[in-house]
Structure formats: C-alpha cells, structure tokens
Coordinates of C-alpha atoms and ligand atoms in Angstrom, one line a residue:
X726 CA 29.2 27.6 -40.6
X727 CA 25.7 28.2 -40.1
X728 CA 23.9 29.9 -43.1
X729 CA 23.8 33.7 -41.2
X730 CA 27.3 33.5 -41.1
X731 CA 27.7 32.1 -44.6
X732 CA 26.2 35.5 -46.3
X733 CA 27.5 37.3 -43.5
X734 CA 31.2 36.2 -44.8
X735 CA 30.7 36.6 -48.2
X736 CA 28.9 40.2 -48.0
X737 CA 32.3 40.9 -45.9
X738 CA 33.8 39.4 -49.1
X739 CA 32.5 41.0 -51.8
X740 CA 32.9 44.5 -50.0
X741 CA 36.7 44.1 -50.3
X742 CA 35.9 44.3 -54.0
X743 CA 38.3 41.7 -55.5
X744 CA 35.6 39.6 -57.5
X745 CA 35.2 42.5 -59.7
X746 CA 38.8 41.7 -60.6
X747 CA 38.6 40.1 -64.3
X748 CA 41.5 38.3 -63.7
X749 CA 40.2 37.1 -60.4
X750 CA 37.1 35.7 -62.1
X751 CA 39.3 33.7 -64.4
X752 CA 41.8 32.0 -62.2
X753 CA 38.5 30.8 -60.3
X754 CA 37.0 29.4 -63.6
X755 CA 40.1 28.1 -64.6
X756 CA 40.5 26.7 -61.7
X757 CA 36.9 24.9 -61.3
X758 CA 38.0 23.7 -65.0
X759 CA 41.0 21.9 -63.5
X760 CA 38.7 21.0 -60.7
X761 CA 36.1 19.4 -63.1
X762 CA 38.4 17.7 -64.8
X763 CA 40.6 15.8 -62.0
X764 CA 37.0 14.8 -61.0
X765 CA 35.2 13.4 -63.8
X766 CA 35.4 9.7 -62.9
X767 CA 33.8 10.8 -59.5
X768 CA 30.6 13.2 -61.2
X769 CA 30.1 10.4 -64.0
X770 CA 29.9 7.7 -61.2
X771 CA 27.9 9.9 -58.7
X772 CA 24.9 10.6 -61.3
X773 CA 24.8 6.4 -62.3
X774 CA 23.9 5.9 -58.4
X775 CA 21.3 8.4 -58.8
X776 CA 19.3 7.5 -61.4
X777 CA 22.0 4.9 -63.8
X778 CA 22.8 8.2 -66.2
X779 CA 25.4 6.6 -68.7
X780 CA 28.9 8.4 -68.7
X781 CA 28.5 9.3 -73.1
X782 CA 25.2 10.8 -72.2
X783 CA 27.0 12.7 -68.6
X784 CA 29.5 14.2 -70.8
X785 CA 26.9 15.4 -74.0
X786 CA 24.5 16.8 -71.5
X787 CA 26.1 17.6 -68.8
X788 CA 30.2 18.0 -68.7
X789 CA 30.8 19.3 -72.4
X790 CA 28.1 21.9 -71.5
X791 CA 29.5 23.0 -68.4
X792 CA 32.9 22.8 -69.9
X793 CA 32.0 24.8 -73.3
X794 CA 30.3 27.4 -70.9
X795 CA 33.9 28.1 -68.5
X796 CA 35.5 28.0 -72.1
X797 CA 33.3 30.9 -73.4
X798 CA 33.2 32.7 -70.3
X799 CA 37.8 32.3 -70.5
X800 CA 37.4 33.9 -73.7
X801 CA 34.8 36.7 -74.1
X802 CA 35.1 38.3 -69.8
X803 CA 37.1 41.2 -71.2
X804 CA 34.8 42.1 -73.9
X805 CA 31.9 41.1 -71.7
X806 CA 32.8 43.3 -68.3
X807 CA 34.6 46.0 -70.7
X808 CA 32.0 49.5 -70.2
X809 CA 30.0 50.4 -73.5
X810 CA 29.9 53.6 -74.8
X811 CA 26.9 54.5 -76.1
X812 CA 25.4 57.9 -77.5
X813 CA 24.8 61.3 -75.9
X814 CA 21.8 63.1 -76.8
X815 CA 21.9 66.6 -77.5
X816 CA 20.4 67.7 -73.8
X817 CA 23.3 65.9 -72.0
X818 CA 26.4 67.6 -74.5
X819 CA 28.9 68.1 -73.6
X820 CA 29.4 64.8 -72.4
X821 CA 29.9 60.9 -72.9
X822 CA 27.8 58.7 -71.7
X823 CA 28.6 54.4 -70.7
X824 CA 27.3 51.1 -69.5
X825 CA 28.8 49.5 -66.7
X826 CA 28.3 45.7 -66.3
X827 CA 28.6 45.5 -62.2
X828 CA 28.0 42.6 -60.0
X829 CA 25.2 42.2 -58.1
X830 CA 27.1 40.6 -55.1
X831 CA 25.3 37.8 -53.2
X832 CA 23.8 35.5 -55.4
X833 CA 22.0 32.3 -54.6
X834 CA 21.3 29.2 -57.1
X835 CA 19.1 26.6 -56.7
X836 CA 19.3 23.7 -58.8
X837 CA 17.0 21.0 -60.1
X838 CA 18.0 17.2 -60.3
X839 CA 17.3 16.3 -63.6
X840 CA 20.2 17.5 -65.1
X841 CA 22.0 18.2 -61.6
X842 CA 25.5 19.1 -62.8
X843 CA 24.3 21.5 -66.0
X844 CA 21.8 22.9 -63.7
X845 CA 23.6 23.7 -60.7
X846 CA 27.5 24.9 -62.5
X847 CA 26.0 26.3 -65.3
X848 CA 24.0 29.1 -63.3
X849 CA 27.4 28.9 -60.9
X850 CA 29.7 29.5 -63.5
X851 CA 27.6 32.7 -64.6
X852 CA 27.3 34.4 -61.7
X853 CA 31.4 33.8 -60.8
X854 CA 32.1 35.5 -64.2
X855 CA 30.0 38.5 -63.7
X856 CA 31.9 39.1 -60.1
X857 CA 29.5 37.8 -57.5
X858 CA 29.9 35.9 -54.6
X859 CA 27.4 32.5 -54.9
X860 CA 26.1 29.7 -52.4
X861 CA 24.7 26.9 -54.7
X862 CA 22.0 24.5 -53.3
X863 CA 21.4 21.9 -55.7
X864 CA 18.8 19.5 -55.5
X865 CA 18.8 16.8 -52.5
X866 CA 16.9 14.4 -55.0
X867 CA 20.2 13.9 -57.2
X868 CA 22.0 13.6 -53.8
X869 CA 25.4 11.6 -54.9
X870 CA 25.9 14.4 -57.6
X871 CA 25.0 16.8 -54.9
X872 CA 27.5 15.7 -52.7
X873 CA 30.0 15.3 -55.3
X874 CA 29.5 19.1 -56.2
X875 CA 29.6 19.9 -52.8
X876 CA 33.2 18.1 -52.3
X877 CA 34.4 19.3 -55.5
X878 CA 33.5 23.3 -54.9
X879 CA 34.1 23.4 -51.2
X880 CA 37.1 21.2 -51.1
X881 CA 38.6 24.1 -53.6
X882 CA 36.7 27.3 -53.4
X883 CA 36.5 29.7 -50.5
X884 CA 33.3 29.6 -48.4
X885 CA 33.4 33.1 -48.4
X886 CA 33.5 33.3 -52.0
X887 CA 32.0 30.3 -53.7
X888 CA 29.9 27.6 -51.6
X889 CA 27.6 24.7 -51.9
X890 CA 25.1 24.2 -49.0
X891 CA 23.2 20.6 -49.1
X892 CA 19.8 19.7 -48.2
X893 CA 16.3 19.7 -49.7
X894 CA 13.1 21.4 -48.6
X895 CA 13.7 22.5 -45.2
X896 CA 17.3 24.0 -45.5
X897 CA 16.1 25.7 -49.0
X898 CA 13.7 27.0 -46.6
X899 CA 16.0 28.7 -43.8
X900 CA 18.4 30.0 -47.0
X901 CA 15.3 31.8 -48.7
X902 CA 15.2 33.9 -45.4
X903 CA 18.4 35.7 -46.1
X904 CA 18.4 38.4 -47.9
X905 CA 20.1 38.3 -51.3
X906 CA 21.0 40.4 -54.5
X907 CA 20.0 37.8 -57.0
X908 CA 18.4 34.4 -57.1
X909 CA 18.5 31.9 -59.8
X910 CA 16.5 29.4 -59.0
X911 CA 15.7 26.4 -61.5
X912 CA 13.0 23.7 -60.7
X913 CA 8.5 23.5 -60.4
X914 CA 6.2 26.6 -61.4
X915 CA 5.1 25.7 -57.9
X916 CA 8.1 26.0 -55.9
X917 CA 9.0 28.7 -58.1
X918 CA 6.2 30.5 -57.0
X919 CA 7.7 29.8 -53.4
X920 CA 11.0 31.3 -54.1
X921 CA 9.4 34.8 -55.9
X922 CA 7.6 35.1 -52.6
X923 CA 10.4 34.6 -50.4
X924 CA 12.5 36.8 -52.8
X925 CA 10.0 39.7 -52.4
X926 CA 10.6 39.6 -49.0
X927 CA 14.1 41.0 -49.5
X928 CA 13.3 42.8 -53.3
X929 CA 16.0 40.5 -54.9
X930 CA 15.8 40.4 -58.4
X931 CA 14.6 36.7 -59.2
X932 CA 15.3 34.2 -62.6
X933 CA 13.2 31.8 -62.5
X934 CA 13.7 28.7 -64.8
X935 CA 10.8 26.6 -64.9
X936 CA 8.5 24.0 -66.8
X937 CA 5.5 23.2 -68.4
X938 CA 4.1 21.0 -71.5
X939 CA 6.2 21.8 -74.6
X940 CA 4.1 20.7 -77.6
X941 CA 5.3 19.6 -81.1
X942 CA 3.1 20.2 -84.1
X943 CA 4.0 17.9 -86.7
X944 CA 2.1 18.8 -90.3
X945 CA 1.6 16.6 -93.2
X946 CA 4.2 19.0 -94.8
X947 CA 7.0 17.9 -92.8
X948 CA 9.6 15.3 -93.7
X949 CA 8.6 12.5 -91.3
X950 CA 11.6 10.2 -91.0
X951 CA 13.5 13.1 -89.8
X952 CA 10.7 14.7 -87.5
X953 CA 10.2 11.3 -85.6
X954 CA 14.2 10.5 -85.6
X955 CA 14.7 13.8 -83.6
X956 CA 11.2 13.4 -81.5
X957 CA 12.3 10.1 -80.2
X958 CA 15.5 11.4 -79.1
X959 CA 14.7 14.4 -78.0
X960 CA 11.4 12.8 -75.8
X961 CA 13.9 9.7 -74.2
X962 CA 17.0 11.4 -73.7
X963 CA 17.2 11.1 -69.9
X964 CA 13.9 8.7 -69.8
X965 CA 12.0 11.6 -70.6
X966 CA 13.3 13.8 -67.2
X967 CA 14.0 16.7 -69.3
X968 CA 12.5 20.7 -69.0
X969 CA 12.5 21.2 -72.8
X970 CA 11.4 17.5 -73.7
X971 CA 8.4 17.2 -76.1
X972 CA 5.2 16.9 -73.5
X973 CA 3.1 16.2 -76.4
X974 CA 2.6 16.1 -79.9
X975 CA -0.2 17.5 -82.5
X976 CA 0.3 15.4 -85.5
X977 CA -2.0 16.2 -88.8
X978 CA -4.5 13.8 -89.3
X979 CA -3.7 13.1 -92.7
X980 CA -0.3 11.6 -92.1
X981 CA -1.3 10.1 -88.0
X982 CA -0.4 6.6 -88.9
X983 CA 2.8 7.0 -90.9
X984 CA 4.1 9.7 -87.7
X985 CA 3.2 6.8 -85.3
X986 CA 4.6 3.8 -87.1
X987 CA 7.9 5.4 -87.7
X988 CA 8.0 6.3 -83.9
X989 CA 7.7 3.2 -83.3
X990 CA 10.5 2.4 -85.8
X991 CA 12.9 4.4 -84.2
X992 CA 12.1 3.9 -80.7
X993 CA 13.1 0.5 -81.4
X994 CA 16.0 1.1 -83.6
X995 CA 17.5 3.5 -80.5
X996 CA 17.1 0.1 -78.0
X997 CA 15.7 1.6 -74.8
X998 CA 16.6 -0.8 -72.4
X999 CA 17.2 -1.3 -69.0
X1000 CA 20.4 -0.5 -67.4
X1001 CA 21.7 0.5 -71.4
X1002 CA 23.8 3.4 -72.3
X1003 CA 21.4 5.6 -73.7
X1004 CA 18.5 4.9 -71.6
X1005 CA 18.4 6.4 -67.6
X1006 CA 16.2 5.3 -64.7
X1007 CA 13.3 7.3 -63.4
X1008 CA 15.0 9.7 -60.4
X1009 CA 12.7 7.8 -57.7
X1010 CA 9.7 5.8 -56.9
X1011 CA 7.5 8.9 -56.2
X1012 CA 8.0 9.8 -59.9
X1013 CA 7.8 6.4 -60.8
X1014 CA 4.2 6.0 -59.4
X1015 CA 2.9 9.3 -60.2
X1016 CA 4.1 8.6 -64.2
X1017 CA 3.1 4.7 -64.0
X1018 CA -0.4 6.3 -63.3
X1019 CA -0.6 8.4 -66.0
X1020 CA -0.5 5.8 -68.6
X1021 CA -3.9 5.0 -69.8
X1022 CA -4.0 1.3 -70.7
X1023 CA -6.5 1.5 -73.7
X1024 CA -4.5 4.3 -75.3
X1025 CA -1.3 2.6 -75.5
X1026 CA 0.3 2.8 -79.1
X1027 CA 3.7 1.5 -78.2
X1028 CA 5.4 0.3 -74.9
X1029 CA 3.6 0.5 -71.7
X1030 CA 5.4 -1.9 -69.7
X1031 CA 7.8 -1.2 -66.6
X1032 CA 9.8 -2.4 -63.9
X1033 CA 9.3 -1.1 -60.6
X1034 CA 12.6 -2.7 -59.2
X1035 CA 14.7 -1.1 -62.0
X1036 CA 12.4 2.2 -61.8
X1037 CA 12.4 1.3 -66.1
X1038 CA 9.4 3.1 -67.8
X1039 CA 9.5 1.6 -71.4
X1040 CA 9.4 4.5 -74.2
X1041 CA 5.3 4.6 -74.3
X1042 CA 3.2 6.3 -77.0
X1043 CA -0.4 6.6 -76.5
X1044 CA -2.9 7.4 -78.8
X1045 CA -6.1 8.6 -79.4
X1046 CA -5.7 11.4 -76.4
X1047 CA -7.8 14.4 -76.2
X1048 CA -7.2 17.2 -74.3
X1049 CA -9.8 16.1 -71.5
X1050 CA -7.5 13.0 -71.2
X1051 CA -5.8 13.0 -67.5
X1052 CA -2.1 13.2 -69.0
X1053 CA -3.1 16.3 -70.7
X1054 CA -3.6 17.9 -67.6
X1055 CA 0.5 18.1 -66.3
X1056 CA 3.8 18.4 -67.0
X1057 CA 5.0 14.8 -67.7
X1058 CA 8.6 14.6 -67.7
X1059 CA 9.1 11.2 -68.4
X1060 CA 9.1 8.7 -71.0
X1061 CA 5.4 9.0 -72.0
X1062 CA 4.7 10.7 -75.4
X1063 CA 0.9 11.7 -75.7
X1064 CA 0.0 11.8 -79.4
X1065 CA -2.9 13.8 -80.0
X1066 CA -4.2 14.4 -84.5
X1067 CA -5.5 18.0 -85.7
X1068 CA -7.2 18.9 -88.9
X1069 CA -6.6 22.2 -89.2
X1070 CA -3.3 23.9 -88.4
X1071 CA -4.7 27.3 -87.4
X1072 CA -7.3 25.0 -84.2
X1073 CA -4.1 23.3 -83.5
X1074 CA -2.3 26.8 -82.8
X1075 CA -5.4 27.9 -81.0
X1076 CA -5.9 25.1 -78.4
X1077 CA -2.2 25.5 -77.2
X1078 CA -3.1 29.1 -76.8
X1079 CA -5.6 27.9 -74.4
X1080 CA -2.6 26.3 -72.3
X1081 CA 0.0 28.3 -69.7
X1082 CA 2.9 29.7 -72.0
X1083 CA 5.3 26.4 -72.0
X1084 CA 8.7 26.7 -71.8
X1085 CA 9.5 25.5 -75.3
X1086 CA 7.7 24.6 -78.6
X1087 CA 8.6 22.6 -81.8
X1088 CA 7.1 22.3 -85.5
X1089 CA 7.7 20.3 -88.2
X1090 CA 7.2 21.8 -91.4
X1091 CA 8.4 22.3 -94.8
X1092 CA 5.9 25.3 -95.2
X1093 CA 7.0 28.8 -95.2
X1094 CA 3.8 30.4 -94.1
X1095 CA 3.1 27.5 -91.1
X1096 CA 6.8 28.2 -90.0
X1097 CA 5.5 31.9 -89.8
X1098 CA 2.6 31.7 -88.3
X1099 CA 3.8 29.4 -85.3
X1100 CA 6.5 32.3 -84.4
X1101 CA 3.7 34.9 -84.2
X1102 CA 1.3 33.6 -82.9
X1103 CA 2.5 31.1 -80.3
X1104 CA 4.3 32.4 -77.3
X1105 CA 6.5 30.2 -75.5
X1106 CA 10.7 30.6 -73.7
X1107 CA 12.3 29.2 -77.2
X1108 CA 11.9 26.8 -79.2
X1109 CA 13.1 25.1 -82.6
X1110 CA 11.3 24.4 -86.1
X1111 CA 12.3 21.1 -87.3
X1112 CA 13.9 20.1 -84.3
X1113 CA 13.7 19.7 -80.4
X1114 CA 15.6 20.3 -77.6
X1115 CA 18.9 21.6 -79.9
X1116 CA 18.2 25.4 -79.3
X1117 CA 19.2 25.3 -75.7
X1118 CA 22.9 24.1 -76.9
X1119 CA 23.6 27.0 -79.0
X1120 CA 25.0 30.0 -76.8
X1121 CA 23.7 32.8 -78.8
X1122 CA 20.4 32.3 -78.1
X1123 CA 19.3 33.1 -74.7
X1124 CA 17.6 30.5 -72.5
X1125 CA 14.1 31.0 -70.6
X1126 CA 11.0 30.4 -69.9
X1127 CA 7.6 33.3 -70.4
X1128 CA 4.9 33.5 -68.0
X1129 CA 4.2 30.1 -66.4
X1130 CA 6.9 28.6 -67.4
X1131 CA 9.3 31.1 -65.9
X1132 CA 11.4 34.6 -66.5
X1133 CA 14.4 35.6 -67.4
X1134 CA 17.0 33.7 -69.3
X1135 CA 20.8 32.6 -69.3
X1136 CA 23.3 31.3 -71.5
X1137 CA 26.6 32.6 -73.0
X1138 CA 26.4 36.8 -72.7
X1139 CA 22.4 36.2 -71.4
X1140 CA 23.8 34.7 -68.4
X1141 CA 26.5 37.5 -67.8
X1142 CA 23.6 40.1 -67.9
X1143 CA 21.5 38.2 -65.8
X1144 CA 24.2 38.3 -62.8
X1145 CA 24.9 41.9 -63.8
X1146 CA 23.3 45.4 -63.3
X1147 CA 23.7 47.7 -66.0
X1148 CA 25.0 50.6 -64.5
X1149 CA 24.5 53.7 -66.3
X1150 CA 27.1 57.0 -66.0
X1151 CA 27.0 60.3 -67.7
X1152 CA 30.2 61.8 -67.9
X1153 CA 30.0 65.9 -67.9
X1154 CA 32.5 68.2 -69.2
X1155 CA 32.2 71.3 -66.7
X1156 CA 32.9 74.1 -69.4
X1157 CA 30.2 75.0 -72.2
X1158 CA 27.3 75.2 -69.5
X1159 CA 23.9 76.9 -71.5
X1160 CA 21.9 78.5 -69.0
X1161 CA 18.8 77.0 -70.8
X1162 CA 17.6 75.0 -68.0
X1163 CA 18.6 77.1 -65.0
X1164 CA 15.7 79.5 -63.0
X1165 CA 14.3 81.6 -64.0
X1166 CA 12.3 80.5 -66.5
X1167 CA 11.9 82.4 -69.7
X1168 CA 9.3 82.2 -72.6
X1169 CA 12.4 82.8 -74.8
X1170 CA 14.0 79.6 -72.8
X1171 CA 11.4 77.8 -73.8
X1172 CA 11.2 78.4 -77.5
X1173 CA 14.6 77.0 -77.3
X1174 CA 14.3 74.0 -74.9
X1175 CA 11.1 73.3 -77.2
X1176 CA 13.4 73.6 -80.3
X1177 CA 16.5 71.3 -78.8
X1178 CA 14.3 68.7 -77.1
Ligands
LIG1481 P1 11.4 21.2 -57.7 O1 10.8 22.6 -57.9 O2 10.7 20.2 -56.9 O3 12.9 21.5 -57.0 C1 13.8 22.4 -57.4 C2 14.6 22.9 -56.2 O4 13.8 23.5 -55.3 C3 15.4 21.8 -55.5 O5 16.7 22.3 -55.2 C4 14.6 21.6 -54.2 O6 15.4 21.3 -53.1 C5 14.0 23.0 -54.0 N1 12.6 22.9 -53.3 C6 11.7 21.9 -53.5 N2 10.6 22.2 -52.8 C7 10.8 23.4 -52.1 C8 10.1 24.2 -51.2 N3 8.9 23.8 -50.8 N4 10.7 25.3 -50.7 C9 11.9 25.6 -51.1 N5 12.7 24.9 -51.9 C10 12.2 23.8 -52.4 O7 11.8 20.7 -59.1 P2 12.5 19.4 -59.6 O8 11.6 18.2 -59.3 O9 13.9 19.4 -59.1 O10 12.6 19.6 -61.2 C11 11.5 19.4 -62.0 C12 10.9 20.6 -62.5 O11 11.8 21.6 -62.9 C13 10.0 20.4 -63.8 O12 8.9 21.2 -63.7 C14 11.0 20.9 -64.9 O13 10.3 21.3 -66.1 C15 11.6 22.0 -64.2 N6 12.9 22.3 -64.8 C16 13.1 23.4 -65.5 C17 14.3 23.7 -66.2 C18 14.6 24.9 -66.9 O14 15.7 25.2 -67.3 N7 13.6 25.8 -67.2 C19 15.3 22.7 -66.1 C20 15.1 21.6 -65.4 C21 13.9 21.3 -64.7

C-alpha cells in the first residue's frame, strides 16, 4: 500500500468510530502485550545487531518501560477517557459544564534510534490508548529493531488501524506530505525543525521531543561518592547514546580533583568493555568519527582510547575544558564527559543561561538554597537534583523538552493528553431563561450584567 492509500484507509477507519471504543483500545494493547512478549527473543537479538545492546540493559531501558506503560494505560483508560465535570459559572446557570478527552484521529510517530523500541512503542502505545489511528516510522539507523517492529505490529495489527512504515530520510519525506491530526516526532532540533515545517503545511498540532547539552552542576556541598556513582551511570548507559545523558558537568573548584578521581573510580569499578553486558557500541561509523574527533588529546583525564572495528569509545573524561573548547559547542551523545570547574555557583547558573534551554539538567547538592535557586532560575524540559536520568522513569512526571530542546511532553496521563483534544461542552437546561442578555439593551440590564459578571 502506498502511503496515500495508507491515511486514506485509516481516515476511512477512524470515521467508523470504533477506536473511541475503550474496550477496543484495550484488546489492541493487550494484544501488542501478548505480541511483545512472544517476541522478546527476537527485539533483544535485533537491537545486539544494531549496535551490541545487552539483553539486561534491553529489558531496563527499553521492554520493562514499554511494558509498565501498556500496564498503566490497562489500568487507568476508564478514568483517563471518562468526561470531567467541572464548574459552571454563574453566566452559564442553569447548566453543567464537562471535558471530553476525544481522539485526534491520524496520528504519525517518528522515532529515533537510540533507544528505538522505548521511542517508537512508547509514543505508539499513547496515541492507541487515546483512540487514534497511528503509522509509526522509526528510525532506519536502528534498522534490525526497525524491522522487527515492523513484523511484530504489522504481522498483528490492521494497516488501517495501527502500521509501521520503514525507511529513513527520503520516505520520512513523502509521509510529512500527508496531512495529519497529530505528529510526534522524536529525534535532532534540526530535523525537528523539518518536521514543524512540514506539519505547518497541514496545521497539525506537533510534539516535538528533542536534544541538547544537559549540564550537571556538582557543588562542594554534595555527597561525592554518590554524585559520581550516578554520573557514571547515567553518562555510559548506552555508551553515552542517550537524550537525557549528562553532556557536561560544572564541578566546584574546591572539590575538582576528588569529583574526577572518584569518576575515575567508578568508571572502572562498572568495567566498560568491549562486547560486555553493560557497555553498547557506537550506532555507526558516522557517529564514531564525528565523536572520535571531538576528543581533545591534551585534555584527556581518563580513557581516550577506541576501536574503530568494534565502534568501542572508552568511557573518556576530559579536563580542563572551557566553554570556547570545540566539544562545548554540540550535543555529544556519546561516551565523552567534558568536565569543566566554577567558583561561584550563581556564574555557573548564568553561563548555562547563555546556552539553548536543554532538555534536562542535574545538581548535586546538599544545600537548600542552591537546590532553590537551580529550579528558578534555570529553565530546562526536567530534570533531577541529586540524580540523572531517573526522572524520566517515574510516570507522574511529564516528559519534554522547552525551547530548543523541544515541546510538549508524554508519559503516563501526559501522553493521553497529548493524543487528545480536550473538548469542551456546556450543557443548558432550556427553562429559567433571564432576558438579561437578549436585545434590546437596557441601562437597567446593565447594572445587572455589571453586578452578575
Ligand atoms: P534524527 O533527527 O537524525 O532522526 C530522527 C528521525 O527523523 C528518524 O526516524 C529519521 O529517519 C528521521 N529523519 C532524519 N532526517 C530527516 C529529514 N531530513 N527529513 C525527515 N525525516 C528525517 O535523530 P537521531 O539521530 O535518530 O537521534 C538523535 C537525536 O535525537 C539527539 O539530538 C537526541 O538528543 C535526540 N533524542 C531526543 C529524545 C527525547 O526524548 N527528547 C530521545 C532520543 C533522542
């Protein structure tokens, strides 16, 4: 079927109106569940091809997320698509007023590679539980777990319902030309910028989850063994390939040598190796050249060495970076951890003020006041203090980028509302009608529309 006909089906689809069915949502999440499951052997291997993701870290990042998401979706749909009541005012009495979660019908989601399962079935799994009809395109750079998605979905879903289309730039290109009621698109603040374009096109409401350097402030106040136990996993989880990764870190100058040394402790403790379970490959050898470049040889701290065969990037800090310094000037994502020292917390705040909002930001701290004055002053999607990376697993929080690195956000109930429109009905009774606002106009009427208003 050739893309026209694709939308064309599931527009005929979604007119017949049965995706608004609850219980039609659930069988089809229930179902891609089952689905999931029958197939894990297939999604772990497909991903190892790709870039030699270990199954332990497949399921933690990718399955058990995708998973826990159908499982909330199972459980809160009725109280999710059930309409709100909310209050009258006095103007609109007699009457009751409600919120309507609808569907917005076609929806299209593009996925990155990085995390290629989370981010394509995550956004999928969304949009079927608010009632739309979806055509996924993940990315073409993961291509076995592309293809496995792509057997898995269409081998159980109908096309005119649920369906993943494959293929990278070009056949992105053709799809953006259709004309769609919602786009989620995850990936570059550059092709993002792509996508909002197309998307005006057609006025469909875009989300656009995207990147950007995520600095950690570390302060002399901060307990140390912790803050660099949770840096290092959070920077090398997935060799680095990850949205909300560190980018960078602002240690106090004070404590600079203890941060680095216990760094180094734990990278080594963790045993990054090649072909190990908790260390993946770089995607491909684009990346690998591009990130090989950035490392300056006269600021390595730690690491530093690869191997080009194995695309292996050794965990690498460098030190003694300013902000002039080359890898200061992009997104990283990969295993190289700039380390940069401050002297006073409040310049520290200011020069990542001078940067495009990033998509998340960390401090370590044991200090009420610096804990404060990160929240308001920084902007940035989310974020965690004393911590990286773990604010995107808890549900109640919504997921996102601001500015540069994107708009609006998923997650649990966020992602619900973010296939949904809000559709807003005022309910009349027809007795009790005032004659207040009717023609002609009185100056008595308005002594009383002055008084109720
Ligand atoms: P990318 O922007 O290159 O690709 C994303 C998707 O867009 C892919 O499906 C690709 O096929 C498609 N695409 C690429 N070029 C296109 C074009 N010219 N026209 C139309 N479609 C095109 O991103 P990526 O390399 O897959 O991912 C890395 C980036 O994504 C990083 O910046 C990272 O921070 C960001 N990211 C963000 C999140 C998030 O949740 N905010 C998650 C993962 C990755």
């Amino acid at each position: 079927m050739n893309y026209t006909d694709l939308i064309s089906a599931q527009r005929e689809f979604f007119k017949t109106q049965k995706t608004k069915n609850v219980k039609f949502r659930k069988m089809y999440l229930e179902k891609l569940r089952t689905v999931i499951a029958d197939h894990e052997k297939m999604l772990y291997e497909a991903i190892h091809l790709d870039f030699g993701k270990s199954e332990f870290e497949t399921y933690t990042t990718e399955i058990s997320f995708i998973l826990k998401d159908i499982d909330y979706y199972l459980k809160n749909l009725n109280s999710l698509s059930k309409p709100k009541k909310v209050k009258t005012n006095l103007a609109n009495q007699i009457g009751s007023s409600k919120i309507f979660s609808e569907p917005l019908g076609c929806t299209l989601v593009i996925g990155a590679w990085n995390y290629p399962y989370q981010l394509s079935l995550s956004p999928l799994i969304a949009a079927i539980a608010a009632g739309n009809c979806c055509i996924l395109k993940p990315s073409e750079i993961a291509e076995n777990a592309m293809k496995a998605m792509a057997k898995i979905i269409n081998e159980n879903f109908p096309p005119e319902y649920i369906h993943v289309v494959e293929g990278g730039i070009e056949e992105t290109t053709e799809i953006l030309k259709l004309k769609f009621d919602k786009i989620f698109f995850t990936g570059s603040t550059k092709v993002g910028q792509i996508v909002y374009k197309a998307a005006a096109e057609h006025l469909t409401p875009v989300t656009l989850e995207l990147g950007g350097k995520s600095p950690v402030i570390v302060t002399k106040d901060a307990n140390l063994e912790i803050a660099t136990k949770r840096i290092v996993w959070g920077k090398f989880l997935n060799a680095g390939q990850t949205c909300v990764a560190p980018d960078y870190i602002l240690v106090e100058e004070t404590v600079r040598e203890q941060f680095l040394e216990l760094l180094k402790k734990y990278i080594s403790e963790f045993k990054y190796e090649p072909d190990s379970e908790q260390y993946t490959q770089i995607i491909n050898q684009r990346n690998f050249n591009r990130l090989t470049r950035l490392i300056d040889h006269d600021k390595i701290y730690a690491g530093g060495n690869f191997n080009e065969e194995k695309r292996f990037i050794e965990p690498t800090i460098l030190h003694n970076i300013s902000w002039e310094d080359h890898i200061m000037q992009e997104e990283i994502f990969g295993p190289i951890l700039p380390v940069i020292s401050f002297i006073n917390f409040h310049q520290a705040l200011n020069d990542i003020l001078e940067l495009e909002k990033p998509l998340s930001a960390y401090l370590f701290t044991d200090k009420e006041e610096e804990k404060e004055m990160f929240i308001n002053k920084l902007s940035f999607g989310g974020g965690c203090i004393n911590d990286v990376i773990m604010h995107l697993g808890n549900d109640n929080l919504p997921f996102g980028g601001v500015g540069n690195s994107g708009m609006g956000n998923y997650h649990g109930k966020f992602g619900f509302e973010t296939f949904s429109h809000q559709k807003a009905v005022l309910d009349k009774a027809t007795w009790g009608e005032p004659d207040l606002k009717y023609p002609p106009y009185s100056e008595n009427k308005k002594k009383w529309i002055k008084k109720l208003l």
